[in-house]
């Protein structure tokens, strides 16, 4: 399927590892200039270098997306560095706080979660997404076209024990995206959401989501796989490349008539 993304520009948040990194690489391979956002400069720069080594175009956009002033100035600088006036595509991918990612394991129940941690999760998934949309929408509006794809979690569509605040914050992305899709349909801006289940990737240091975990060497993974109908057959959790196909499709004009939708890329974990 020809996606016709050549010559477009995309900003991808949390592009320094995992799902975001893979999205950056796959967009760049389609001829898209990528603004690789990450909180950590070394991660963003590593992905930019990977893209350039493969002949693609990318610039780092290092900032905390929960800080609107820092985000706004990093966005302007990245546009200037890439010689762009606006981006055609925004992928809101950053969604796990670095503290949570570093801690790993099973998250605490709602009543055991410190209030300060709630704020970080809500800031990243609610304000971070809204801030990024606020920044890119005027340029898309002026261009008369745009695609916004946000990564949520099945936790936001069906709720997940141990992930109460995260579930609520991810659900907010869905309501917000539907409203934005309604407001900006007239500008030919498509706004959609992808809901993920557990994704294994290189940025996860240990446990069931580590890429080297298998049902044979990890009991928790063996149990987790039962929750994903397709994982029972594939004998693995999802990987960033499973997500990329759906995001690239929604960011292309092959999905011109798809807006305000949430698509589960979660092995059948939730069928809604
Ligand atoms: N991995 C999973 O199992 C899983 C499951 C369901 C949903 N998701 C969702 O998929 C998306 C990607 O997940 P992942 O596991 O690849 O992420 P990750 O934890 O590997 O993080 C990706 C990047 O986001 C960056 N980041 C974090 N906070 C940031 C901030 N404030 N500003 C800028 N960058 C920031 C990190 O530095 C990191 O490099 C997230 O929205 C997550 O909620 C992931």
CSV table of C-alpha atoms and ligand atoms in Angstrom, one decimal:
chain,number,residue,atom,x,y,z
A,1,UNK,CA,0.0,0.0,0.0
A,2,UNK,CA,1.4,3.3,-1.1
A,3,UNK,CA,1.2,5.8,1.9
A,4,UNK,CA,2.4,8.9,-0.1
A,5,UNK,CA,4.1,10.4,3.0
A,6,UNK,CA,7.2,11.5,1.1
A,7,UNK,CA,8.1,15.2,1.8
A,8,UNK,CA,5.8,15.5,4.9
A,9,UNK,CA,7.0,16.6,8.3
A,10,UNK,CA,6.1,14.9,11.6
A,11,UNK,CA,6.7,15.6,15.3
A,12,UNK,CA,6.9,12.5,17.5
A,13,UNK,CA,6.9,12.9,21.2
A,14,UNK,CA,8.9,10.5,23.4
A,15,UNK,CA,10.7,9.4,20.2
A,16,UNK,CA,13.9,8.5,22.0
A,17,UNK,CA,13.1,4.8,22.7
A,18,UNK,CA,10.5,2.1,22.4
A,19,UNK,CA,7.4,2.7,20.4
A,20,UNK,CA,8.4,6.3,19.7
A,21,UNK,CA,11.8,5.4,18.3
A,22,UNK,CA,10.3,2.9,16.0
A,23,UNK,CA,7.8,5.4,14.7
A,24,UNK,CA,10.6,7.9,14.1
A,25,UNK,CA,12.5,5.3,12.0
A,26,UNK,CA,9.5,4.2,10.0
A,27,UNK,CA,8.3,7.7,9.2
A,28,UNK,CA,11.8,8.7,8.1
A,29,UNK,CA,12.0,5.6,5.9
A,30,UNK,CA,8.8,6.8,4.2
A,31,UNK,CA,10.6,10.1,3.4
A,32,UNK,CA,9.1,12.1,6.3
A,33,UNK,CA,11.3,14.7,8.0
A,34,UNK,CA,11.0,13.9,11.7
A,35,UNK,CA,11.2,16.2,14.7
A,36,UNK,CA,12.4,13.6,17.3
A,37,UNK,CA,11.2,14.9,20.7
A,38,UNK,CA,12.4,13.4,24.0
A,39,UNK,CA,13.1,14.6,27.5
A,40,UNK,CA,16.6,13.2,27.3
A,41,UNK,CA,19.0,14.7,24.7
A,42,UNK,CA,21.1,11.6,24.3
A,43,UNK,CA,18.0,9.5,23.3
A,44,UNK,CA,16.7,12.1,20.8
A,45,UNK,CA,20.1,12.6,19.3
A,46,UNK,CA,20.8,8.8,19.0
A,47,UNK,CA,17.6,8.3,17.1
A,48,UNK,CA,18.3,11.4,14.8
A,49,UNK,CA,21.7,9.8,14.1
A,50,UNK,CA,20.2,6.5,13.3
A,51,UNK,CA,17.8,8.1,10.9
A,52,UNK,CA,20.6,10.2,9.2
A,53,UNK,CA,22.8,7.1,8.9
A,54,UNK,CA,20.0,5.5,6.9
A,55,UNK,CA,19.7,8.5,4.6
A,56,UNK,CA,16.6,10.0,6.3
A,57,UNK,CA,16.0,13.5,7.6
A,58,UNK,CA,15.5,14.3,11.3
A,59,UNK,CA,16.2,16.9,13.9
A,60,UNK,CA,16.2,16.5,17.7
A,61,UNK,CA,13.6,18.4,19.7
A,62,UNK,CA,14.7,18.1,23.3
A,63,UNK,CA,12.2,19.3,25.9
A,64,UNK,CA,9.8,18.3,28.6
A,65,UNK,CA,6.4,18.3,26.8
A,66,UNK,CA,4.7,19.1,30.1
A,67,UNK,CA,6.4,22.5,30.2
A,68,UNK,CA,4.5,24.6,27.6
A,69,UNK,CA,7.1,27.4,27.3
A,70,UNK,CA,10.0,24.9,26.9
A,71,UNK,CA,7.9,22.9,24.4
A,72,UNK,CA,7.0,26.0,22.4
A,73,UNK,CA,10.6,27.2,22.1
A,74,UNK,CA,11.9,23.7,21.3
A,75,UNK,CA,9.3,23.3,18.6
A,76,UNK,CA,10.2,26.7,17.0
A,77,UNK,CA,13.9,25.8,17.1
A,78,UNK,CA,13.3,22.4,15.6
A,79,UNK,CA,11.1,23.8,12.8
A,80,UNK,CA,13.8,26.4,12.0
A,81,UNK,CA,16.6,23.7,12.1
A,82,UNK,CA,14.6,21.6,9.6
A,83,UNK,CA,13.7,24.5,7.4
A,84,UNK,CA,9.9,24.0,8.0
A,85,UNK,CA,7.0,26.3,8.7
A,86,UNK,CA,4.8,23.7,10.3
A,87,UNK,CA,4.4,19.9,10.7
A,88,UNK,CA,1.8,17.9,8.8
A,89,UNK,CA,1.7,15.1,11.3
A,90,UNK,CA,1.8,15.0,15.2
A,91,UNK,CA,2.1,11.7,17.0
A,92,UNK,CA,1.5,12.1,20.8
A,93,UNK,CA,3.5,9.1,21.9
A,94,UNK,CA,5.1,10.0,25.3
A,95,UNK,CA,2.9,8.7,28.0
A,96,UNK,CA,5.0,6.8,30.6
A,97,UNK,CA,6.9,8.9,33.2
A,98,UNK,CA,10.6,8.1,33.3
A,99,UNK,CA,10.2,7.3,37.1
A,100,UNK,CA,7.6,4.7,36.3
A,101,UNK,CA,9.6,3.2,33.5
A,102,UNK,CA,12.7,3.0,35.7
A,103,UNK,CA,10.8,1.4,38.5
A,104,UNK,CA,9.2,-1.3,36.4
A,105,UNK,CA,7.3,-4.2,37.9
A,106,UNK,CA,3.7,-4.1,39.1
A,107,UNK,CA,2.4,-0.5,39.8
A,108,UNK,CA,0.8,0.4,43.1
A,109,UNK,CA,-3.0,0.4,43.7
A,110,UNK,CA,-4.8,3.8,43.6
A,111,UNK,CA,-4.8,4.3,47.4
A,112,UNK,CA,-1.1,3.5,47.6
A,113,UNK,CA,0.0,5.9,44.9
A,114,UNK,CA,1.6,9.2,46.2
A,115,UNK,CA,-0.3,12.3,45.1
A,116,UNK,CA,2.8,13.8,43.5
A,117,UNK,CA,3.0,10.8,41.1
A,118,UNK,CA,-0.7,11.4,40.0
A,119,UNK,CA,0.3,14.8,38.8
A,120,UNK,CA,3.2,13.6,36.7
A,121,UNK,CA,1.0,11.0,35.0
A,122,UNK,CA,-1.8,13.6,34.3
A,123,UNK,CA,0.6,16.3,33.3
A,124,UNK,CA,2.2,14.0,30.7
A,125,UNK,CA,-0.9,12.4,29.3
A,126,UNK,CA,-3.4,15.2,29.5
A,127,UNK,CA,-1.5,18.5,29.4
A,128,UNK,CA,1.4,17.1,27.3
A,129,UNK,CA,-1.0,16.0,24.6
A,130,UNK,CA,-3.1,19.2,24.7
A,131,UNK,CA,0.0,21.4,24.6
A,132,UNK,CA,1.3,19.6,21.6
A,133,UNK,CA,-2.0,19.8,19.8
A,134,UNK,CA,-2.2,23.5,20.7
A,135,UNK,CA,1.2,24.1,19.1
A,136,UNK,CA,0.7,22.2,15.8
A,137,UNK,CA,-3.0,22.9,15.0
A,138,UNK,CA,-2.6,26.6,13.8
A,139,UNK,CA,0.0,25.5,11.2
A,140,UNK,CA,-2.2,22.5,10.1
A,141,UNK,CA,-5.2,24.8,9.9
A,142,UNK,CA,-3.3,27.3,7.7
A,143,UNK,CA,-2.1,24.5,5.5
A,144,UNK,CA,-5.7,23.1,5.2
A,145,UNK,CA,-4.5,19.5,6.2
A,146,UNK,CA,-3.1,17.6,9.1
A,147,UNK,CA,-3.0,14.3,11.0
A,148,UNK,CA,-2.9,13.8,14.7
A,149,UNK,CA,-2.4,10.3,16.1
A,150,UNK,CA,-2.3,9.9,19.9
A,151,UNK,CA,-1.2,6.8,21.7
A,152,UNK,CA,-3.4,5.7,24.5
A,153,UNK,CA,-3.7,2.4,26.3
A,154,UNK,CA,-6.5,-0.2,26.6
A,155,UNK,CA,-6.3,0.8,30.3
A,156,UNK,CA,-8.0,4.1,29.2
A,157,UNK,CA,-10.8,2.3,27.3
A,158,UNK,CA,-11.6,-0.5,29.8
A,159,UNK,CA,-9.8,0.5,33.1
A,160,UNK,CA,-7.0,-1.5,34.6
A,161,UNK,CA,-6.4,-2.3,38.3
A,162,UNK,CA,-3.1,-0.8,39.4
A,163,UNK,CA,-3.3,1.8,36.7
A,164,UNK,CA,-6.2,4.0,37.9
A,165,UNK,CA,-4.6,7.4,37.4
A,166,UNK,CA,-3.0,6.3,34.2
A,167,UNK,CA,-6.3,4.8,33.0
A,168,UNK,CA,-8.1,8.1,33.7
A,169,UNK,CA,-5.4,10.2,32.0
A,170,UNK,CA,-5.4,8.0,28.9
A,171,UNK,CA,-9.2,8.1,28.8
A,172,UNK,CA,-9.0,11.9,28.7
A,173,UNK,CA,-6.9,11.7,25.5
A,174,UNK,CA,-9.8,9.9,23.8
A,175,UNK,CA,-12.5,12.5,24.8
A,176,UNK,CA,-10.2,15.4,23.9
A,177,UNK,CA,-9.3,13.8,20.5
A,178,UNK,CA,-12.9,13.3,19.6
A,179,UNK,CA,-13.7,16.9,20.3
A,180,UNK,CA,-10.7,18.2,18.3
A,181,UNK,CA,-11.7,15.9,15.5
A,182,UNK,CA,-15.2,17.5,15.4
A,183,UNK,CA,-13.7,21.1,15.6
A,184,UNK,CA,-11.1,20.6,12.9
A,185,UNK,CA,-12.8,18.3,10.4
A,186,UNK,CA,-13.5,21.5,8.3
A,187,UNK,CA,-9.8,22.1,8.2
A,188,UNK,CA,-9.2,18.6,6.8
A,189,UNK,CA,-7.4,17.6,10.0
A,190,UNK,CA,-7.8,14.0,11.1
A,191,UNK,CA,-7.5,13.1,14.8
A,192,UNK,CA,-7.4,9.5,15.9
A,193,UNK,CA,-6.2,7.5,18.8
A,194,UNK,CA,-4.5,4.1,19.1
A,195,UNK,CA,-5.0,2.0,22.2
A,196,UNK,CA,-2.1,-0.4,23.1
A,197,UNK,CA,-1.8,-3.3,25.4
A,198,UNK,CA,1.6,-4.4,26.8
A,199,UNK,CA,4.4,-3.6,24.4
A,200,UNK,CA,7.8,-5.2,24.7
A,201,UNK,CA,10.8,-3.0,23.7
A,202,UNK,CA,14.5,-2.3,24.1
A,203,UNK,CA,13.8,0.6,26.6
A,204,UNK,CA,12.4,-1.8,29.2
A,205,UNK,CA,15.2,-3.0,31.5
A,206,UNK,CA,13.8,-6.2,32.9
A,207,UNK,CA,10.7,-8.3,33.6
A,208,UNK,CA,8.0,-9.7,31.3
A,209,UNK,CA,8.2,-6.7,28.9
A,210,UNK,CA,11.9,-7.1,28.3
A,211,UNK,CA,12.6,-8.2,24.7
A,212,UNK,CA,14.5,-11.3,25.9
A,213,UNK,CA,11.6,-12.6,28.0
A,214,UNK,CA,9.8,-15.7,26.7
A,215,UNK,CA,7.0,-17.8,28.1
A,216,UNK,CA,9.6,-20.4,28.8
A,217,UNK,CA,11.8,-18.1,31.0
A,218,UNK,CA,9.3,-15.7,32.5
A,219,UNK,CA,6.2,-17.0,34.4
A,220,UNK,CA,4.5,-13.5,34.5
A,221,UNK,CA,4.8,-13.2,30.7
A,222,UNK,CA,3.3,-16.7,30.3
A,223,UNK,CA,0.3,-15.5,32.3
A,224,UNK,CA,0.1,-12.2,30.5
A,225,UNK,CA,0.0,-13.8,27.1
A,226,UNK,CA,-3.3,-15.5,28.0
A,227,UNK,CA,-5.0,-12.0,28.1
A,228,UNK,CA,-4.2,-11.3,24.5
A,229,UNK,CA,-6.0,-13.7,22.1
A,230,UNK,CA,-3.5,-13.3,19.2
A,231,UNK,CA,-0.6,-13.6,21.7
A,232,UNK,CA,-1.6,-17.1,22.4
A,233,UNK,CA,-0.8,-17.9,18.8
A,234,UNK,CA,2.1,-15.7,18.3
A,235,UNK,CA,3.6,-16.5,21.7
A,236,UNK,CA,4.7,-13.0,22.2
A,237,UNK,CA,3.6,-9.6,23.4
A,238,UNK,CA,3.2,-6.8,20.9
A,239,UNK,CA,6.3,-4.9,19.6
A,240,UNK,CA,6.8,-1.3,18.4
A,241,UNK,CA,6.6,-2.5,14.8
A,242,UNK,CA,3.1,-3.8,15.4
A,243,UNK,CA,2.1,-0.2,16.4
A,244,UNK,CA,4.0,1.5,13.6
A,245,UNK,CA,1.8,0.1,10.8
A,246,UNK,CA,-1.4,1.4,12.3
A,247,UNK,CA,0.1,4.9,13.1
A,248,UNK,CA,1.6,5.3,9.6
A,249,UNK,CA,-1.8,4.4,8.0
A,250,UNK,CA,-3.7,6.9,10.2
A,251,UNK,CA,-1.1,9.6,9.4
A,252,UNK,CA,-1.6,9.0,5.7
A,253,UNK,CA,-4.3,10.0,3.2
A,254,UNK,CA,-5.3,6.3,3.0
A,255,UNK,CA,-7.1,7.1,6.2
A,256,UNK,CA,-8.6,10.4,4.9
A,257,UNK,CA,-12.1,9.4,5.9
A,258,UNK,CA,-11.1,8.1,9.3
A,259,UNK,CA,-11.4,10.6,12.2
A,260,UNK,CA,-12.4,10.7,15.9
A,261,UNK,CA,-11.7,6.9,16.2
A,262,UNK,CA,-9.8,4.7,18.6
A,263,UNK,CA,-8.2,1.7,17.2
A,264,UNK,CA,-7.0,-1.1,19.5
A,265,UNK,CA,-3.5,-2.5,18.5
A,266,UNK,CA,-3.5,-4.8,21.4
A,267,UNK,CA,-3.9,-8.4,20.2
A,268,UNK,CA,-7.6,-8.5,21.0
A,269,UNK,CA,-7.1,-7.5,24.7
A,270,UNK,CA,-10.3,-5.3,24.5
A,271,UNK,CA,-12.8,-5.8,21.7
A,272,UNK,CA,-14.7,-2.5,21.7
B,1,LIG,N1,5.1,-0.2,26.6
B,1,LIG,C1,3.9,-0.6,27.0
B,1,LIG,O1,3.7,-1.7,27.5
B,1,LIG,C2,2.7,0.3,26.7
B,1,LIG,C3,1.4,-0.2,27.0
B,1,LIG,C4,0.3,0.6,26.7
B,1,LIG,C5,0.4,1.9,26.3
B,1,LIG,N2,1.7,2.4,26.1
B,1,LIG,C6,1.8,3.7,25.6
B,1,LIG,O2,2.6,3.8,24.4
B,1,LIG,C7,3.4,5.0,24.4
B,1,LIG,C8,4.9,4.6,24.3
B,1,LIG,O3,5.3,3.8,25.3
B,1,LIG,P1,6.8,3.3,25.5
B,1,LIG,O4,6.7,2.1,26.4
B,1,LIG,O5,7.4,3.1,24.2
B,1,LIG,O6,7.4,4.5,26.3
B,1,LIG,P2,8.8,4.7,27.1
B,1,LIG,O7,8.5,4.5,28.5
B,1,LIG,O8,9.8,3.8,26.5
B,1,LIG,O9,9.1,6.2,26.9
B,1,LIG,C9,9.3,6.8,25.6
B,1,LIG,C10,10.1,8.0,25.7
B,1,LIG,O10,9.2,9.1,26.3
B,1,LIG,C11,10.1,10.0,26.9
B,1,LIG,N3,9.4,10.9,27.7
B,1,LIG,C12,8.8,10.7,29.0
B,1,LIG,N4,8.3,11.8,29.5
B,1,LIG,C13,8.5,12.8,28.6
B,1,LIG,C14,8.3,14.2,28.6
B,1,LIG,N5,7.7,14.8,29.7
B,1,LIG,N6,8.6,14.9,27.6
B,1,LIG,C15,9.2,14.3,26.5
B,1,LIG,N7,9.6,13.0,26.4
B,1,LIG,C16,9.2,12.3,27.5
B,1,LIG,C17,11.1,9.1,27.6
B,1,LIG,O11,12.3,9.8,27.9
B,1,LIG,C18,11.3,8.0,26.6
B,1,LIG,O12,12.5,8.0,25.9
B,1,LIG,C19,3.0,5.7,25.7
B,1,LIG,O13,2.0,6.6,25.5
B,1,LIG,C20,2.5,4.6,26.6
B,1,LIG,O14,1.6,5.1,27.6
B,1,LIG,C21,2.8,1.6,26.3
